[in-house]
PDB file of C-alpha atoms in Angstrom:
ATOM      1  CA  MET A   1      -5.210   8.596 -11.220  1.00 70.00           C
ATOM      2  CA  LYS A   2      -6.401   6.176 -13.903  1.00 80.00           C
ATOM      3  CA  PRO A   3      -6.648   2.495 -12.840  1.00 77.00           C
ATOM      4  CA  GLY A   4      -3.835   1.420 -15.164  1.00 76.00           C
ATOM      5  CA  ARG A   5      -1.454   3.967 -13.667  1.00 83.00           C
ATOM      6  CA  ARG A   6      -2.508   3.058 -10.112  1.00 85.00           C
ATOM      7  CA  LEU A   7      -1.903  -0.576 -10.931  1.00 80.00           C
ATOM      8  CA  GLU A   8       1.596   0.142 -12.245  1.00 82.00           C
ATOM      9  CA  SER A   9       2.444   2.336  -9.241  1.00 87.00           C
ATOM     10  CA  PHE A  10       1.335  -0.120  -6.561  1.00 85.00           C
ATOM     11  CA  ALA A  11       2.832  -3.103  -8.398  1.00 82.00           C
ATOM     12  CA  ALA A  12       6.195  -1.309  -8.402  1.00 84.00           C
ATOM     13  CA  GLU A  13       5.865  -0.539  -4.690  1.00 88.00           C
ATOM     14  CA  VAL A  14       5.080  -4.165  -3.805  1.00 84.00           C
ATOM     15  CA  ALA A  15       8.077  -5.356  -5.808  1.00 83.00           C
ATOM     16  CA  ARG A  16      10.335  -2.792  -4.085  1.00 88.00           C
ATOM     17  CA  LEU A  17       9.192  -3.827  -0.608  1.00 88.00           C
ATOM     18  CA  ARG A  18       9.693  -7.519  -1.311  1.00 84.00           C
ATOM     19  CA  ARG A  19      13.172  -6.868  -2.695  1.00 86.00           C
ATOM     20  CA  GLU A  20      13.953  -5.020   0.533  1.00 89.00           C
ATOM     21  CA  VAL A  21      12.793  -8.009   2.584  1.00 88.00           C
ATOM     22  CA  ALA A  22      14.657 -10.504   0.400  1.00 86.00           C
ATOM     23  CA  ALA A  23      17.932  -8.594   0.849  1.00 90.00           C
ATOM     24  CA  ASP A  24      18.093  -9.151   4.637  1.00 90.00           C
ATOM     25  CA  ALA A  25      18.026 -12.747   5.930  1.00 89.00           C
ATOM     26  CA  GLN A  26      16.928 -11.779   9.463  1.00 87.00           C
ATOM     27  CA  ILE A  27      14.107  -9.536   8.268  1.00 89.00           C
ATOM     28  CA  ARG A  28      13.109 -12.144   5.683  1.00 88.00           C
ATOM     29  CA  ALA A  29      12.741 -14.758   8.446  1.00 88.00           C
ATOM     30  CA  SER A  30      10.848 -12.293  10.671  1.00 89.00           C
ATOM     31  CA  VAL A  31       8.414 -11.316   7.906  1.00 90.00           C
ATOM     32  CA  ALA A  32       7.792 -14.990   7.117  1.00 88.00           C
ATOM     33  CA  ALA A  33       7.076 -15.688  10.798  1.00 90.00           C
ATOM     34  CA  VAL A  34       4.681 -12.723  11.005  1.00 91.00           C
ATOM     35  CA  LYS A  35       2.817 -13.810   7.878  1.00 89.00           C
ATOM     36  CA  GLN A  36       2.565 -17.393   9.105  1.00 89.00           C
ATOM     37  CA  TRP A  37       1.197 -16.303  12.493  1.00 91.00           C
ATOM     38  CA  GLN A  38      -1.298 -13.955  10.852  1.00 91.00           C
ATOM     39  CA  ALA A  39      -2.436 -16.649   8.406  1.00 89.00           C
ATOM     40  CA  GLN A  40      -3.106 -19.018  11.311  1.00 90.00           C
ATOM     41  CA  ARG A  41      -4.951 -16.288  13.208  1.00 92.00           C
ATOM     42  CA  LEU A  42      -7.124 -15.460  10.201  1.00 91.00           C
ATOM     43  CA  ALA A  43      -7.959 -19.142   9.692  1.00 90.00           C
ATOM     44  CA  ARG A  44      -9.041 -19.401  13.360  1.00 91.00           C
ATOM     45  CA  THR A  45     -11.013 -16.165  13.275  1.00 92.00           C
ATOM     46  CA  HIS A  46     -12.875 -17.037  10.076  1.00 92.00           C
ATOM     47  CA  ARG A  47     -13.154 -20.798  10.513  1.00 92.00           C
ATOM     48  CA  ARG A  48     -16.944 -20.708  10.092  1.00 93.00           C
ATOM     49  CA  LEU A  49     -16.615 -19.102   6.641  1.00 92.00           C
ATOM     50  CA  LEU A  50     -13.907 -21.621   5.688  1.00 92.00           C
ATOM     51  CA  GLY A  51     -16.207 -24.448   6.764  1.00 93.00           C
ATOM     52  CA  ASP A  52     -19.279 -23.126   4.934  1.00 93.00           C
ATOM     53  CA  PRO A  53     -19.700 -24.847   1.520  1.00 93.00           C
ATOM     54  CA  ARG A  54     -21.093 -21.638   0.016  1.00 92.00           C
ATOM     55  CA  TYR A  55     -18.244 -19.405   1.154  1.00 93.00           C
ATOM     56  CA  ALA A  56     -15.287 -21.795   1.475  1.00 92.00           C
ATOM     57  CA  ALA A  57     -13.650 -21.114  -1.922  1.00 90.00           C
ATOM     58  CA  ALA A  58     -13.931 -17.320  -1.580  1.00 89.00           C
ATOM     59  CA  ALA A  59     -12.684 -17.449   2.031  1.00 90.00           C
ATOM     60  CA  ARG A  60      -9.698 -19.560   1.001  1.00 88.00           C
ATOM     61  CA  PHE A  61      -8.948 -17.151  -1.871  1.00 84.00           C
ATOM     62  CA  PHE A  62      -9.108 -14.190   0.517  1.00 80.00           C
ATOM     63  CA  LEU A  63      -6.959 -15.793   3.201  1.00 80.00           C
ATOM     64  CA  ASP A  64      -4.429 -17.568   0.980  1.00 79.00           C
ATOM     65  CA  ASP A  65      -4.191 -15.600  -2.266  1.00 74.00           C
ATOM     66  CA  LEU A  66      -4.992 -12.045  -1.248  1.00 69.00           C
ATOM     67  CA  TYR A  67      -3.425 -12.185   2.189  1.00 66.00           C
ATOM     68  CA  GLY A  68      -1.422 -15.232   3.112  1.00 63.00           C
ATOM     69  CA  ALA A  69       1.956 -16.672   3.969  1.00 60.00           C
ATOM     70  CA  LYS A  70       2.831 -17.786   0.429  1.00 61.00           C
ATOM     71  CA  ASP A  71       5.839 -16.601  -1.558  1.00 62.00           C
ATOM     72  CA  PHE A  72       4.279 -14.117  -3.998  1.00 64.00           C
ATOM     73  CA  SER A  73       7.533 -13.049  -5.664  1.00 65.00           C
ATOM     74  CA  ARG A  74       6.698 -14.819  -8.941  1.00 67.00           C
ATOM     75  CA  ARG A  75       3.217 -13.300  -9.023  1.00 66.00           C
ATOM     76  CA  ASP A  76       4.649  -9.839  -8.349  1.00 67.00           C
ATOM     77  CA  ALA A  77       7.131 -10.188 -11.211  1.00 67.00           C
ATOM     78  CA  GLU A  78       4.374 -11.398 -13.527  1.00 70.00           C
ATOM     79  CA  LEU A  79       2.065  -8.563 -12.526  1.00 70.00           C
ATOM     80  CA  ALA A  80       4.488  -5.933 -13.782  1.00 69.00           C
ATOM     81  CA  ARG A  81       4.580  -7.658 -17.180  1.00 72.00           C
ATOM     82  CA  ILE A  82       0.844  -8.337 -17.474  1.00 71.00           C
ATOM     83  CA  VAL A  83      -0.315  -4.758 -16.740  1.00 74.00           C
ATOM     84  CA  PRO A  84      -0.178  -3.587 -20.403  1.00 75.00           C
ATOM     85  CA  MET A  85      -2.232  -6.624 -21.497  1.00 73.00           C
ATOM     86  CA  MET A  86      -4.839  -5.987 -18.785  1.00 74.00           C
ATOM     87  CA  VAL A  87      -5.091  -2.288 -19.634  1.00 75.00           C
ATOM     88  CA  ARG A  88      -5.644  -3.182 -23.281  1.00 77.00           C
ATOM     89  CA  LEU A  89      -8.212  -5.963 -22.740  1.00 73.00           C
ATOM     90  CA  LEU A  90     -10.111  -5.369 -19.502  1.00 75.00           C
ATOM     91  CA  PRO A  91     -12.863  -2.810 -18.800  1.00 79.00           C
ATOM     92  CA  GLU A  92     -12.067   0.019 -16.415  1.00 82.00           C
ATOM     93  CA  ALA A  93     -14.165  -1.492 -13.587  1.00 80.00           C
ATOM     94  CA  ALA A  94     -12.046  -4.648 -13.658  1.00 80.00           C
ATOM     95  CA  LEU A  95      -8.821  -2.648 -13.711  1.00 81.00           C
ATOM     96  CA  GLU A  96     -10.047  -0.601 -10.743  1.00 86.00           C
ATOM     97  CA  THR A  97     -10.695  -3.795  -8.756  1.00 82.00           C
ATOM     98  CA  ILE A  98      -7.251  -5.198  -9.542  1.00 81.00           C
ATOM     99  CA  ALA A  99      -5.589  -1.859  -8.704  1.00 85.00           C
ATOM    100  CA  GLU A 100      -7.406  -1.856  -5.351  1.00 86.00           C
ATOM    101  CA  ALA A 101      -6.212  -5.407  -4.651  1.00 83.00           C
ATOM    102  CA  VAL A 102      -2.608  -4.482  -5.457  1.00 84.00           C
ATOM    103  CA  GLU A 103      -2.848  -1.355  -3.270  1.00 89.00           C
ATOM    104  CA  MET A 104      -4.026  -3.629  -0.446  1.00 87.00           C
ATOM    105  CA  ASP A 105      -1.087  -5.936  -1.156  1.00 84.00           C
ATOM    106  CA  SER A 106       1.335  -3.007  -1.041  1.00 88.00           C
ATOM    107  CA  LEU A 107      -0.046  -1.616   2.225  1.00 92.00           C
ATOM    108  CA  SER A 108      -0.155  -5.062   3.852  1.00 90.00           C
ATOM    109  CA  GLU A 109       3.454  -5.715   2.852  1.00 90.00           C
ATOM    110  CA  ARG A 110       4.551  -2.406   4.355  1.00 93.00           C
ATOM    111  CA  LEU A 111       2.681  -3.074   7.609  1.00 94.00           C
ATOM    112  CA  ASP A 112       4.033  -6.630   7.823  1.00 92.00           C
ATOM    113  CA  LEU A 113       7.570  -5.336   7.375  1.00 93.00           C
ATOM    114  CA  ALA A 114       7.046  -2.787  10.167  1.00 94.00           C
ATOM    115  CA  LEU A 115       5.626  -5.522  12.418  1.00 92.00           C
ATOM    116  CA  ALA A 116       8.542  -7.825  11.642  1.00 91.00           C
ATOM    117  CA  ARG A 117      11.041  -5.107  12.566  1.00 90.00           C
ATOM    118  CA  GLU A 118       9.304  -4.543  15.896  1.00 89.00           C
ATOM    119  CA  LEU A 119       9.183  -8.258  16.678  1.00 87.00           C
ATOM    120  CA  ALA A 120      12.739  -8.901  15.464  1.00 79.00           C
ATOM    121  CA  GLU A 121      14.016  -7.113  18.563  1.00 67.00           C
ATOM    122  CA  ASP A 122      13.072 -10.291  20.440  1.00 63.00           C
ATOM    123  CA  ASP A 123      12.783 -13.947  19.427  1.00 64.00           C
ATOM    124  CA  VAL A 124      10.344 -13.791  16.496  1.00 64.00           C
ATOM    125  CA  SER A 125       9.618 -17.504  16.838  1.00 69.00           C
ATOM    126  CA  ARG A 126       7.795 -16.722  20.101  1.00 82.00           C
ATOM    127  CA  ILE A 127       4.993 -14.618  18.618  1.00 89.00           C
ATOM    128  CA  ASP A 128       1.840 -14.821  20.698  1.00 91.00           C
ATOM    129  CA  ALA A 129      -1.321 -12.715  21.003  1.00 93.00           C
ATOM    130  CA  ALA A 130       0.146 -10.329  23.581  1.00 93.00           C
ATOM    131  CA  ARG A 131       3.462  -9.706  21.779  1.00 93.00           C
ATOM    132  CA  TYR A 132       1.677  -9.344  18.443  1.00 94.00           C
ATOM    133  CA  ALA A 133      -0.834  -6.862  19.924  1.00 95.00           C
ATOM    134  CA  ASP A 134       1.956  -4.698  21.355  1.00 93.00           C
ATOM    135  CA  ALA A 135       3.894  -4.706  18.059  1.00 93.00           C
ATOM    136  CA  TYR A 136       0.683  -4.022  16.085  1.00 94.00           C
ATOM    137  CA  ARG A 137       0.095  -0.789  18.012  1.00 94.00           C
ATOM    138  CA  ARG A 138       3.695   0.369  17.539  1.00 92.00           C
ATOM    139  CA  ALA A 139       4.061  -0.598  13.851  1.00 91.00           C
ATOM    140  CA  GLY A 140       1.966   1.513  11.503  1.00 83.00           C
ATOM    141  CA  SER A 141      -0.774   3.992  12.266  1.00 92.00           C
ATOM    142  CA  ARG A 142      -4.424   3.368  12.988  1.00 95.00           C
ATOM    143  CA  THR A 143      -5.188   5.257   9.769  1.00 96.00           C
ATOM    144  CA  ASP A 144      -3.138   2.700   7.820  1.00 95.00           C
ATOM    145  CA  ARG A 145      -4.913  -0.210   9.522  1.00 95.00           C
ATOM    146  CA  GLU A 146      -8.327   1.288   8.808  1.00 96.00           C
ATOM    147  CA  ARG A 147      -7.304   1.840   5.179  1.00 95.00           C
ATOM    148  CA  GLN A 148      -6.148  -1.794   4.962  1.00 93.00           C
ATOM    149  CA  LEU A 149      -9.529  -3.004   6.201  1.00 93.00           C
ATOM    150  CA  ALA A 150     -11.406  -0.634   3.885  1.00 95.00           C
ATOM    151  CA  LEU A 151      -9.412  -2.025   0.941  1.00 91.00           C
ATOM    152  CA  ILE A 152     -10.195  -5.617   1.957  1.00 89.00           C
ATOM    153  CA  GLU A 153     -13.904  -4.801   2.029  1.00 91.00           C
ATOM    154  CA  GLY A 154     -13.668  -2.745  -1.153  1.00 89.00           C
ATOM    155  CA  VAL A 155     -11.980  -5.538  -3.096  1.00 85.00           C
ATOM    156  CA  GLY A 156     -14.628  -7.990  -1.931  1.00 87.00           C
ATOM    157  CA  HIS A 157     -17.531  -5.755  -2.952  1.00 89.00           C
ATOM    158  CA  SER A 158     -15.865  -4.913  -6.278  1.00 85.00           C
ATOM    159  CA  LEU A 159     -15.344  -8.585  -7.088  1.00 83.00           C
ATOM    160  CA  ASP A 160     -18.986  -9.222  -6.215  1.00 86.00           C
ATOM    161  CA  ARG A 161     -20.068  -6.568  -8.739  1.00 84.00           C
ATOM    162  CA  LEU A 162     -17.683  -7.808 -11.418  1.00 81.00           C
ATOM    163  CA  VAL A 163     -18.857 -11.416 -11.355  1.00 82.00           C
ATOM    164  CA  ARG A 164     -22.308 -10.257 -12.441  1.00 81.00           C
ATOM    165  CA  HIS A 165     -20.795  -9.355 -15.822  1.00 77.00           C
ATOM    166  CA  PRO A 166     -19.993 -12.606 -17.692  1.00 72.00           C
ATOM    167  CA  MET A 167     -17.941 -10.675 -20.247  1.00 77.00           C
ATOM    168  CA  VAL A 168     -15.247 -10.034 -17.624  1.00 76.00           C
ATOM    169  CA  GLY A 169     -14.908 -13.742 -16.880  1.00 74.00           C
ATOM    170  CA  ARG A 170     -14.690 -14.550 -20.578  1.00 78.00           C
ATOM    171  CA  LEU A 171     -12.017 -11.881 -21.072  1.00 75.00           C
ATOM    172  CA  LEU A 172      -9.952 -13.181 -18.156  1.00 76.00           C
ATOM    173  CA  ARG A 173     -10.152 -16.751 -19.444  1.00 79.00           C
ATOM    174  CA  SER A 174      -9.340 -15.613 -22.988  1.00 78.00           C
ATOM    175  CA  MET A 175      -6.071 -14.186 -21.661  1.00 74.00           C
ATOM    176  CA  ALA A 176      -4.832 -17.684 -20.751  1.00 74.00           C
ATOM    177  CA  ARG A 177      -2.944 -18.385 -23.980  1.00 76.00           C
ATOM    178  CA  PRO A 178      -1.417 -14.882 -24.365  1.00 70.00           C
ATOM    179  CA  ALA A 179      -0.468 -14.982 -20.673  1.00 67.00           C
ATOM    180  CA  GLN A 180       1.210 -18.357 -21.087  1.00 72.00           C
ATOM    181  CA  LEU A 181       3.172 -17.130 -24.099  1.00 64.00           C
ATOM    182  CA  ALA A 182       4.182 -14.005 -22.190  1.00 59.00           C
ATOM    183  CA  GLY A 183       5.326 -16.056 -19.184  1.00 63.00           C
ATOM    184  CA  VAL A 184       2.656 -14.672 -16.844  1.00 61.00           C
ATOM    185  CA  ALA A 185       0.336 -17.671 -16.557  1.00 69.00           C
ATOM    186  CA  GLY A 186       0.469 -17.640 -12.743  1.00 68.00           C
ATOM    187  CA  MET A 187      -0.937 -14.116 -12.520  1.00 69.00           C
ATOM    188  CA  GLN A 188      -3.682 -14.861 -15.031  1.00 73.00           C
ATOM    189  CA  ASP A 189      -4.621 -18.009 -13.085  1.00 77.00           C
ATOM    190  CA  PHE A 190      -4.793 -15.967  -9.863  1.00 76.00           C
ATOM    191  CA  LEU A 191      -7.248 -13.531 -11.463  1.00 77.00           C
ATOM    192  CA  VAL A 192      -9.451 -16.287 -12.890  1.00 81.00           C
ATOM    193  CA  ARG A 193      -9.554 -18.181  -9.574  1.00 83.00           C
ATOM    194  CA  GLY A 194     -10.619 -15.051  -7.726  1.00 82.00           C
ATOM    195  CA  PHE A 195     -13.363 -14.371 -10.248  1.00 83.00           C
ATOM    196  CA  GLU A 196     -14.631 -17.960 -10.119  1.00 85.00           C
ATOM    197  CA  ALA A 197     -14.524 -18.136  -6.304  1.00 86.00           C
ATOM    198  CA  PHE A 198     -16.736 -15.071  -5.978  1.00 86.00           C
ATOM    199  CA  ARG A 199     -19.047 -16.058  -8.796  1.00 85.00           C
ATOM    200  CA  ALA A 200     -19.768 -19.325  -6.960  1.00 85.00           C
ATOM    201  CA  ILE A 201     -21.163 -17.452  -3.935  1.00 89.00           C
ATOM    202  CA  GLY A 202     -24.091 -15.967  -5.833  1.00 85.00           C
ATOM    203  CA  GLY A 203     -23.969 -12.675  -3.913  1.00 86.00           C
ATOM    204  CA  ALA A 204     -21.025 -11.903  -1.618  1.00 86.00           C
ATOM    205  CA  TYR A 205     -22.393  -8.997   0.441  1.00 89.00           C
ATOM    206  CA  GLY A 206     -22.907 -11.104   3.587  1.00 91.00           C
ATOM    207  CA  PHE A 207     -19.513 -12.758   3.168  1.00 91.00           C
ATOM    208  CA  VAL A 208     -17.630  -9.459   2.884  1.00 91.00           C
ATOM    209  CA  GLU A 209     -19.567  -7.918   5.756  1.00 93.00           C
ATOM    210  CA  ALA A 210     -18.802 -10.926   7.990  1.00 92.00           C
ATOM    211  CA  ILE A 211     -15.058 -10.542   7.401  1.00 92.00           C
ATOM    212  CA  GLY A 212     -15.141  -6.750   7.735  1.00 93.00           C
ATOM    213  CA  SER A 213     -17.216  -6.751  10.915  1.00 94.00           C
ATOM    214  CA  ARG A 214     -15.024  -9.290  12.714  1.00 93.00           C
ATOM    215  CA  GLU A 215     -11.766  -7.639  11.634  1.00 93.00           C
ATOM    216  CA  ARG A 216     -13.064  -4.215  12.680  1.00 95.00           C
ATOM    217  CA  THR A 217     -13.931  -5.597  16.125  1.00 95.00           C
ATOM    218  CA  ILE A 218     -10.364  -6.910  16.405  1.00 95.00           C
ATOM    219  CA  LEU A 219      -8.888  -3.579  15.259  1.00 96.00           C
ATOM    220  CA  GLU A 220     -10.927  -1.719  17.894  1.00 96.00           C
ATOM    221  CA  ALA A 221      -9.882  -4.188  20.612  1.00 96.00           C
ATOM    222  CA  LEU A 222      -6.205  -3.891  19.741  1.00 96.00           C
ATOM    223  CA  TYR A 223      -6.217  -0.087  19.765  1.00 96.00           C
ATOM    224  CA  ALA A 224      -8.136  -0.176  23.051  1.00 96.00           C
ATOM    225  CA  GLY A 225      -5.129  -1.981  24.545  1.00 95.00           C
ATOM    226  CA  ALA A 226      -6.225  -5.644  24.420  1.00 95.00           C
ATOM    227  CA  THR A 227      -3.477  -8.205  24.905  1.00 93.00           C
ATOM    228  CA  GLU A 228      -5.213 -11.569  25.372  1.00 89.00           C
ATOM    229  CA  GLY A 229      -8.409 -13.014  23.940  1.00 90.00           C
ATOM    230  CA  TRP A 230      -8.772 -10.641  21.002  1.00 93.00           C
ATOM    231  CA  ASP A 231      -7.684 -13.385  18.570  1.00 86.00           C
ATOM    232  CA  ARG A 232     -10.216 -15.991  19.666  1.00 82.00           C
ATOM    233  CA  PRO A 233     -12.873 -17.000  17.089  1.00 75.00           C
ATOM    234  CA  GLU A 234     -16.491 -16.148  17.722  1.00 66.00           C
ATOM    235  CA  GLY A 235     -18.955 -18.945  18.409  1.00 57.00           C
ATOM    236  CA  PRO A 236     -18.318 -22.673  18.882  1.00 53.00           C
TER     237      PRO A 236
END
């Protein structure tokens, strides 16, 4: 499937899932609690990257903008409207990267919703490592979790390749005025910030591998039955 079509398909799926969440107050609260707990866990796990001046901006973009506890409903709505502009202006490699990021968003939203439904059977405000680990194993398949991690790594490596082509950055920045006129300035800003964060690293291979390696260790521990300790950060 061409990148533009993939982008449209996954954007529609993300919007559908978030409408489903928004329609149920209990599930909405449970999903928000799951996302907040996961965001805090990710910040603990990757605190060394967040504290490293070289990697801090890219780590914050990954943890907050690609996978965080923010309300992304406006960005989702804008994405659907900005797709035709991106297909017209951006090279295929850039579209492929964005499509991969939106696929990751779609899969993560589906897995978060499944987690929230498992945890909603009890008091969702009492999420801890053991309860999360149990729900993680019951909500979604290992294949889905491995695909989620592969997409995270793939997006990182794709962004690293893209930032070596200054034309892509110029094209993204040149979309600012058309995006503002079209009412999709937030989505355009998201794309530019991601590009700039990765360009600042000057080679993101080590950064992406650090995230992927640690998250893969956690995935293996959870499917091996771990309940406590799996969420602790490495090192001091």
